[in-house]
């Protein structure tokens, strides 16, 4: 049973002095459509399991691992068995600049199994097993050890994506390294300027590519358009500003780089599955 559900928003309550929560779940119960700001990782230990994320059913076999990014609507039917359900606060990893390249890819659900990649599957299973073993150890560095294992998993996922990019873009290591460097500069530029208008011309110039080449490669490399990436960055900034009870939603929209309140409401709801006003109210209730 979800402990704290307001509408479809779940407030994740971490254990005292912890930034993660692990359920060794054996309950046969349905979980309604909900979302939260935690990353969720699920690994069935006995019987297969099904999770619907964003309207897509993910059928997870025993020892497969499903990674669900924050802000994703998901639900689970009542299925008997046993599964590990791990949730963690990803702000600490997301706010560390050196980890940004591996955390940036955490924007879509990923089902990790042997069909996807055997080596990545082995890493994912080992990480979840290690976290399960560590979780109940009451020590001041337990959370640190857990996060170290998480970083190992996300590094393996990033390396797998880079290999996939090489295949998709039909290029070699040198070209992928060039794209990684160029887009890293572009991401930094967006981080520093998301509150202003950012044109395709600007981003192409920063990357050193033509507009056509930049737009095409950006979408292939990041699995989203440059406009979608900018809107996601603006929404992330808006989330922080919405926590200020004294800041009106209109001001949040302007400071985050949205040209109008209508656009802000539409894009925020597309990404977070609730309006900025509802998001603000949810946090006011915490």
mmCIF file of C-alpha atoms in Angstrom:
data_model
loop_
_atom_site.group_PDB
_atom_site.id
_atom_site.type_symbol
_atom_site.label_atom_id
_atom_site.label_comp_id
_atom_site.label_asym_id
_atom_site.label_seq_id
_atom_site.Cartn_x
_atom_site.Cartn_y
_atom_site.Cartn_z
ATOM 1 C CA UNK A 1 0.000 0.000 0.000
ATOM 2 C CA UNK A 2 1.262 3.486 -0.846
ATOM 3 C CA UNK A 3 1.553 5.345 2.455
ATOM 4 C CA UNK A 4 1.296 8.962 1.358
ATOM 5 C CA UNK A 5 -0.767 9.582 -1.765
ATOM 6 C CA UNK A 6 -2.314 12.937 -2.615
ATOM 7 C CA UNK A 7 -4.204 12.649 -5.876
ATOM 8 C CA UNK A 8 -1.688 10.711 -7.961
ATOM 9 C CA UNK A 9 1.396 12.158 -6.214
ATOM 10 C CA UNK A 10 3.264 9.966 -3.733
ATOM 11 C CA UNK A 11 5.392 11.565 -1.048
ATOM 12 C CA UNK A 12 8.216 9.082 -0.491
ATOM 13 C CA UNK A 13 9.103 8.804 3.196
ATOM 14 C CA UNK A 14 12.682 7.692 3.573
ATOM 15 C CA UNK A 15 13.893 5.990 6.727
ATOM 16 C CA UNK A 16 15.377 8.278 9.349
ATOM 17 C CA UNK A 17 18.763 9.682 8.286
ATOM 18 C CA UNK A 18 18.471 7.863 4.952
ATOM 19 C CA UNK A 19 17.920 9.076 1.416
ATOM 20 C CA UNK A 20 16.612 5.787 0.100
ATOM 21 C CA UNK A 21 13.862 3.270 0.769
ATOM 22 C CA UNK A 22 13.863 -0.458 0.004
ATOM 23 C CA UNK A 23 10.780 -2.656 0.084
ATOM 24 C CA UNK A 24 11.228 -6.424 0.051
ATOM 25 C CA UNK A 25 7.695 -6.692 -1.259
ATOM 26 C CA UNK A 26 5.607 -9.880 -0.993
ATOM 27 C CA UNK A 27 2.164 -8.257 -0.936
ATOM 28 C CA UNK A 28 -0.364 -9.184 -3.603
ATOM 29 C CA UNK A 29 -1.923 -5.775 -4.078
ATOM 30 C CA UNK A 30 -2.506 -3.313 -6.865
ATOM 31 C CA UNK A 31 -0.751 0.047 -6.881
ATOM 32 C CA UNK A 32 -2.831 2.798 -8.527
ATOM 33 C CA UNK A 33 -1.457 5.277 -11.044
ATOM 34 C CA UNK A 34 0.954 7.545 -9.192
ATOM 35 C CA UNK A 35 4.224 9.449 -9.531
ATOM 36 C CA UNK A 36 6.952 10.756 -7.253
ATOM 37 C CA UNK A 37 10.235 12.615 -7.359
ATOM 38 C CA UNK A 38 12.293 9.552 -6.460
ATOM 39 C CA UNK A 39 13.987 7.225 -8.907
ATOM 40 C CA UNK A 40 12.450 3.755 -8.576
ATOM 41 C CA UNK A 41 14.179 0.475 -9.389
ATOM 42 C CA UNK A 42 12.258 -2.811 -9.373
ATOM 43 C CA UNK A 43 13.671 -6.342 -9.497
ATOM 44 C CA UNK A 44 11.349 -9.392 -9.152
ATOM 45 C CA UNK A 45 12.820 -12.222 -7.081
ATOM 46 C CA UNK A 46 9.918 -14.668 -7.387
ATOM 47 C CA UNK A 47 7.435 -14.672 -10.288
ATOM 48 C CA UNK A 48 7.291 -12.200 -13.139
ATOM 49 C CA UNK A 49 5.897 -8.721 -12.567
ATOM 50 C CA UNK A 50 4.213 -6.093 -14.694
ATOM 51 C CA UNK A 51 4.569 -2.328 -14.345
ATOM 52 C CA UNK A 52 2.778 0.215 -16.515
ATOM 53 C CA UNK A 53 4.879 3.357 -17.020
ATOM 54 C CA UNK A 54 3.455 6.193 -19.059
ATOM 55 C CA UNK A 55 0.875 3.881 -20.635
ATOM 56 C CA UNK A 56 3.430 1.227 -21.625
ATOM 57 C CA UNK A 57 3.451 -2.227 -19.999
ATOM 58 C CA UNK A 58 6.858 -3.514 -18.910
ATOM 59 C CA UNK A 59 6.848 -7.264 -18.255
ATOM 60 C CA UNK A 60 9.724 -7.944 -15.879
ATOM 61 C CA UNK A 61 11.010 -11.482 -15.457
ATOM 62 C CA UNK A 62 12.740 -12.745 -12.326
ATOM 63 C CA UNK A 63 16.059 -10.924 -11.766
ATOM 64 C CA UNK A 64 15.386 -8.409 -14.515
ATOM 65 C CA UNK A 65 15.638 -4.764 -13.480
ATOM 66 C CA UNK A 66 13.340 -1.864 -14.373
ATOM 67 C CA UNK A 67 14.608 1.683 -13.792
ATOM 68 C CA UNK A 68 11.841 4.303 -13.593
ATOM 69 C CA UNK A 69 12.903 7.984 -13.735
ATOM 70 C CA UNK A 70 11.335 10.537 -11.374
ATOM 71 C CA UNK A 71 8.095 12.166 -12.468
ATOM 72 C CA UNK A 72 6.816 9.159 -14.440
ATOM 73 C CA UNK A 73 3.207 8.043 -13.963
ATOM 74 C CA UNK A 74 3.214 4.316 -13.200
ATOM 75 C CA UNK A 75 0.965 1.612 -11.779
ATOM 76 C CA UNK A 76 1.175 -2.072 -10.895
ATOM 77 C CA UNK A 77 -1.526 -4.768 -10.887
ATOM 78 C CA UNK A 78 -1.951 -7.237 -8.034
ATOM 79 C CA UNK A 79 0.501 -10.041 -8.829
ATOM 80 C CA UNK A 80 1.671 -12.621 -6.257
ATOM 81 C CA UNK A 81 5.391 -13.076 -5.735
ATOM 82 C CA UNK A 82 8.349 -11.251 -4.279
ATOM 83 C CA UNK A 83 10.165 -8.235 -5.646
ATOM 84 C CA UNK A 84 12.601 -5.577 -4.502
ATOM 85 C CA UNK A 85 11.256 -2.046 -4.895
ATOM 86 C CA UNK A 86 13.993 0.520 -4.312
ATOM 87 C CA UNK A 87 13.433 4.275 -4.271
ATOM 88 C CA UNK A 88 16.090 6.930 -3.803
ATOM 89 C CA UNK A 89 16.482 10.683 -3.824
ATOM 90 C CA UNK A 90 18.499 11.446 -6.945
ATOM 91 C CA UNK A 91 19.062 15.146 -6.181
ATOM 92 C CA UNK A 92 22.390 14.392 -4.536
ATOM 93 C CA UNK A 93 23.679 12.685 -7.656
ATOM 94 C CA UNK A 94 22.044 15.151 -10.030
ATOM 95 C CA UNK A 95 23.597 18.141 -8.276
ATOM 96 C CA UNK A 96 27.154 16.796 -8.580
ATOM 97 C CA UNK A 97 28.539 18.253 -11.806
ATOM 98 C CA UNK A 98 31.037 15.451 -12.411
ATOM 99 C CA UNK A 99 28.135 12.938 -12.416
ATOM 100 C CA UNK A 100 25.990 14.972 -14.791
ATOM 101 C CA UNK A 101 26.909 12.927 -17.912
ATOM 102 C CA UNK A 102 25.617 9.686 -16.364
ATOM 103 C CA UNK A 103 22.560 11.230 -14.688
ATOM 104 C CA UNK A 104 21.460 13.127 -17.781
ATOM 105 C CA UNK A 105 20.413 9.887 -19.447
ATOM 106 C CA UNK A 106 17.929 9.100 -16.690
ATOM 107 C CA UNK A 107 14.926 10.465 -18.567
ATOM 108 C CA UNK A 108 13.123 7.376 -19.871
ATOM 109 C CA UNK A 109 12.300 3.974 -18.303
ATOM 110 C CA UNK A 110 14.857 1.248 -18.956
ATOM 111 C CA UNK A 111 14.162 -2.488 -18.690
ATOM 112 C CA UNK A 112 17.495 -4.189 -18.156
ATOM 113 C CA UNK A 113 17.587 -7.865 -19.081
ATOM 114 C CA UNK A 114 19.865 -10.268 -20.942
ATOM 115 C CA UNK A 115 18.109 -9.493 -24.219
ATOM 116 C CA UNK A 116 19.064 -5.823 -23.879
ATOM 117 C CA UNK A 117 22.674 -6.522 -22.870
ATOM 118 C CA UNK A 118 24.099 -9.424 -20.862
ATOM 119 C CA UNK A 119 26.931 -7.456 -19.249
ATOM 120 C CA UNK A 120 24.643 -4.594 -18.199
ATOM 121 C CA UNK A 121 22.134 -7.114 -16.844
ATOM 122 C CA UNK A 122 24.807 -8.739 -14.680
ATOM 123 C CA UNK A 123 25.809 -5.334 -13.276
ATOM 124 C CA UNK A 124 22.179 -4.374 -12.551
ATOM 125 C CA UNK A 125 21.439 -7.641 -10.722
ATOM 126 C CA UNK A 126 24.629 -7.355 -8.667
ATOM 127 C CA UNK A 127 23.902 -3.736 -7.712
ATOM 128 C CA UNK A 128 20.377 -4.572 -6.533
ATOM 129 C CA UNK A 129 21.655 -7.590 -4.580
ATOM 130 C CA UNK A 130 24.339 -5.474 -2.905
ATOM 131 C CA UNK A 131 21.845 -2.728 -2.031
ATOM 132 C CA UNK A 132 19.505 -5.344 -0.549
ATOM 133 C CA UNK A 133 22.322 -6.644 1.647
ATOM 134 C CA UNK A 134 23.445 -3.172 2.720
ATOM 135 C CA UNK A 135 20.094 -1.574 3.361
ATOM 136 C CA UNK A 136 19.385 -2.844 6.878
ATOM 137 C CA UNK A 137 22.910 -2.160 8.134
ATOM 138 C CA UNK A 138 22.607 0.809 10.452
ATOM 139 C CA UNK A 139 25.856 2.665 9.919
ATOM 140 C CA UNK A 140 26.588 6.278 9.076
ATOM 141 C CA UNK A 141 28.234 5.346 5.766
ATOM 142 C CA UNK A 142 25.622 2.824 4.600
ATOM 143 C CA UNK A 143 23.899 5.368 2.343
ATOM 144 C CA UNK A 144 27.252 6.307 0.860
ATOM 145 C CA UNK A 145 27.932 2.680 -0.040
ATOM 146 C CA UNK A 146 24.466 2.394 -1.585
ATOM 147 C CA UNK A 147 25.021 5.471 -3.717
ATOM 148 C CA UNK A 148 28.403 4.150 -4.846
ATOM 149 C CA UNK A 149 26.662 1.033 -6.163
ATOM 150 C CA UNK A 150 24.053 3.206 -7.885
ATOM 151 C CA UNK A 151 26.797 5.184 -9.602
ATOM 152 C CA UNK A 152 28.267 1.889 -10.860
ATOM 153 C CA UNK A 153 24.898 0.992 -12.358
ATOM 154 C CA UNK A 154 24.398 4.371 -14.037
ATOM 155 C CA UNK A 155 27.952 4.329 -15.372
ATOM 156 C CA UNK A 156 27.289 0.921 -16.934
ATOM 157 C CA UNK A 157 24.038 2.240 -18.428
ATOM 158 C CA UNK A 158 25.858 5.265 -19.859
ATOM 159 C CA UNK A 159 28.583 3.095 -21.400
ATOM 160 C CA UNK A 160 25.927 0.864 -22.952
ATOM 161 C CA UNK A 161 24.164 3.912 -24.416
ATOM 162 C CA UNK A 162 27.417 5.167 -25.906
ATOM 163 C CA UNK A 163 27.899 1.826 -27.634
ATOM 164 C CA UNK A 164 24.328 2.025 -28.909
ATOM 165 C CA UNK A 165 24.986 5.538 -30.194
ATOM 166 C CA UNK A 166 27.973 4.249 -32.156
ATOM 167 C CA UNK A 167 25.752 1.675 -33.846
ATOM 168 C CA UNK A 168 22.845 4.056 -34.439
ATOM 169 C CA UNK A 169 25.023 6.839 -35.795
ATOM 170 C CA UNK A 170 27.318 4.392 -37.570
ATOM 171 C CA UNK A 171 30.466 6.043 -36.243
ATOM 172 C CA UNK A 172 33.654 5.167 -34.422
ATOM 173 C CA UNK A 173 34.960 5.922 -30.918
ATOM 174 C CA UNK A 174 36.564 9.176 -32.034
ATOM 175 C CA UNK A 175 33.306 10.518 -33.455
ATOM 176 C CA UNK A 176 31.323 9.525 -30.356
ATOM 177 C CA UNK A 177 33.942 11.241 -28.192
ATOM 178 C CA UNK A 178 33.547 14.346 -30.350
ATOM 179 C CA UNK A 179 29.750 14.307 -29.955
ATOM 180 C CA UNK A 180 30.056 13.775 -26.197
ATOM 181 C CA UNK A 181 32.399 16.749 -25.893
ATOM 182 C CA UNK A 182 30.353 18.999 -28.188
ATOM 183 C CA UNK A 183 27.026 18.213 -26.555
ATOM 184 C CA UNK A 184 28.560 18.573 -23.105
ATOM 185 C CA UNK A 185 29.352 22.169 -24.069
ATOM 186 C CA UNK A 186 25.806 22.595 -25.381
ATOM 187 C CA UNK A 187 24.288 21.235 -22.159
ATOM 188 C CA UNK A 188 26.397 23.637 -20.124
ATOM 189 C CA UNK A 189 25.269 26.521 -22.348
ATOM 190 C CA UNK A 190 21.620 25.551 -21.821
ATOM 191 C CA UNK A 191 22.165 25.275 -18.060
ATOM 192 C CA UNK A 192 23.518 28.810 -18.013
ATOM 193 C CA UNK A 193 20.930 30.344 -20.374
ATOM 194 C CA UNK A 194 17.668 28.363 -20.059
ATOM 195 C CA UNK A 195 15.934 31.434 -18.576
ATOM 196 C CA UNK A 196 16.455 33.314 -21.870
ATOM 197 C CA UNK A 197 15.360 32.624 -25.433
ATOM 198 C CA UNK A 198 17.665 30.011 -26.978
ATOM 199 C CA UNK A 199 17.596 29.583 -30.726
ATOM 200 C CA UNK A 200 18.691 26.704 -32.929
ATOM 201 C CA UNK A 201 21.249 29.063 -34.485
ATOM 202 C CA UNK A 202 22.854 29.666 -31.069
ATOM 203 C CA UNK A 203 23.100 26.004 -30.143
ATOM 204 C CA UNK A 204 24.441 24.998 -33.550
ATOM 205 C CA UNK A 205 27.090 27.723 -33.236
ATOM 206 C CA UNK A 206 28.078 26.534 -29.748
ATOM 207 C CA UNK A 207 28.430 22.980 -31.050
ATOM 208 C CA UNK A 208 30.235 24.090 -34.199
ATOM 209 C CA UNK A 209 27.785 22.359 -36.542
ATOM 210 C CA UNK A 210 25.320 23.463 -39.184
ATOM 211 C CA UNK A 211 21.718 23.837 -37.990
ATOM 212 C CA UNK A 212 20.572 20.773 -39.909
ATOM 213 C CA UNK A 213 23.430 18.568 -38.691
ATOM 214 C CA UNK A 214 23.087 19.757 -35.098
ATOM 215 C CA UNK A 215 19.315 19.205 -34.964
ATOM 216 C CA UNK A 216 19.566 15.709 -36.471
ATOM 217 C CA UNK A 217 22.515 14.500 -34.393
ATOM 218 C CA UNK A 218 21.177 16.008 -31.162
ATOM 219 C CA UNK A 219 17.934 14.051 -31.510
ATOM 220 C CA UNK A 220 19.718 10.810 -32.361
ATOM 221 C CA UNK A 221 22.287 11.199 -29.598
ATOM 222 C CA UNK A 222 19.869 12.265 -26.841
ATOM 223 C CA UNK A 223 16.639 10.531 -27.923
ATOM 224 C CA UNK A 224 14.860 13.898 -27.792
ATOM 225 C CA UNK A 225 14.894 17.154 -29.709
ATOM 226 C CA UNK A 226 16.845 20.170 -28.500
ATOM 227 C CA UNK A 227 13.532 21.931 -27.743
ATOM 228 C CA UNK A 228 12.394 19.009 -25.573
ATOM 229 C CA UNK A 229 15.701 19.130 -23.723
ATOM 230 C CA UNK A 230 15.413 22.888 -23.111
ATOM 231 C CA UNK A 231 11.837 22.495 -21.847
ATOM 232 C CA UNK A 232 12.902 19.687 -19.517
ATOM 233 C CA UNK A 233 15.693 21.888 -18.126
ATOM 234 C CA UNK A 234 13.287 24.801 -17.632
ATOM 235 C CA UNK A 235 10.814 22.503 -15.883
ATOM 236 C CA UNK A 236 13.530 21.281 -13.547
ATOM 237 C CA UNK A 237 14.337 24.894 -12.633
ATOM 238 C CA UNK A 238 10.636 25.625 -12.149
ATOM 239 C CA UNK A 239 10.288 22.741 -9.683
ATOM 240 C CA UNK A 240 12.822 24.383 -7.384
ATOM 241 C CA UNK A 241 11.209 27.817 -7.652
ATOM 242 C CA UNK A 242 7.744 26.395 -6.965
ATOM 243 C CA UNK A 243 8.952 25.303 -3.525
ATOM 244 C CA UNK A 244 9.026 28.975 -2.515
ATOM 245 C CA UNK A 245 5.538 29.606 -1.046
ATOM 246 C CA UNK A 246 5.890 33.353 -1.643
ATOM 247 C CA UNK A 247 6.667 33.164 -5.360
ATOM 248 C CA UNK A 248 3.638 33.374 -7.692
ATOM 249 C CA UNK A 249 3.357 30.773 -10.436
ATOM 250 C CA UNK A 250 3.534 33.497 -13.090
ATOM 251 C CA UNK A 251 6.888 34.676 -11.765
ATOM 252 C CA UNK A 252 8.136 31.074 -11.670
ATOM 253 C CA UNK A 253 7.215 30.727 -15.350
ATOM 254 C CA UNK A 254 9.086 33.888 -16.336
ATOM 255 C CA UNK A 255 12.194 33.067 -14.285
ATOM 256 C CA UNK A 256 12.303 29.558 -15.744
ATOM 257 C CA UNK A 257 12.347 30.850 -19.310
ATOM 258 C CA UNK A 258 8.768 30.181 -20.391
ATOM 259 C CA UNK A 259 7.289 32.914 -22.556
ATOM 260 C CA UNK A 260 3.739 32.583 -21.248
ATOM 261 C CA UNK A 261 1.814 31.040 -18.378
ATOM 262 C CA UNK A 262 -0.190 28.966 -20.858
ATOM 263 C CA UNK A 263 2.972 27.438 -22.321
ATOM 264 C CA UNK A 264 4.394 26.859 -18.844
ATOM 265 C CA UNK A 265 1.242 25.057 -17.666
ATOM 266 C CA UNK A 266 1.100 22.881 -20.777
ATOM 267 C CA UNK A 267 4.749 21.820 -20.791
ATOM 268 C CA UNK A 268 4.970 21.372 -17.025
ATOM 269 C CA UNK A 269 1.922 19.086 -17.077
ATOM 270 C CA UNK A 270 3.315 17.083 -20.004
ATOM 271 C CA UNK A 271 6.516 16.421 -18.064
ATOM 272 C CA UNK A 272 5.340 16.271 -14.438
ATOM 273 C CA UNK A 273 1.770 15.066 -15.007
ATOM 274 C CA UNK A 274 0.286 17.835 -12.867
ATOM 275 C CA UNK A 275 -0.086 21.596 -13.153
ATOM 276 C CA UNK A 276 2.462 23.954 -11.546
ATOM 277 C CA UNK A 277 -0.252 25.086 -9.115
ATOM 278 C CA UNK A 278 -1.000 21.495 -8.081
ATOM 279 C CA UNK A 279 2.722 20.815 -7.694
ATOM 280 C CA UNK A 280 3.053 23.872 -5.466
ATOM 281 C CA UNK A 281 0.100 22.759 -3.327
ATOM 282 C CA UNK A 282 1.504 19.257 -2.941
ATOM 283 C CA UNK A 283 4.728 20.560 -1.491
ATOM 284 C CA UNK A 284 2.903 23.047 0.734
ATOM 285 C CA UNK A 285 1.162 20.061 2.335
ATOM 286 C CA UNK A 286 4.409 18.263 3.193
#
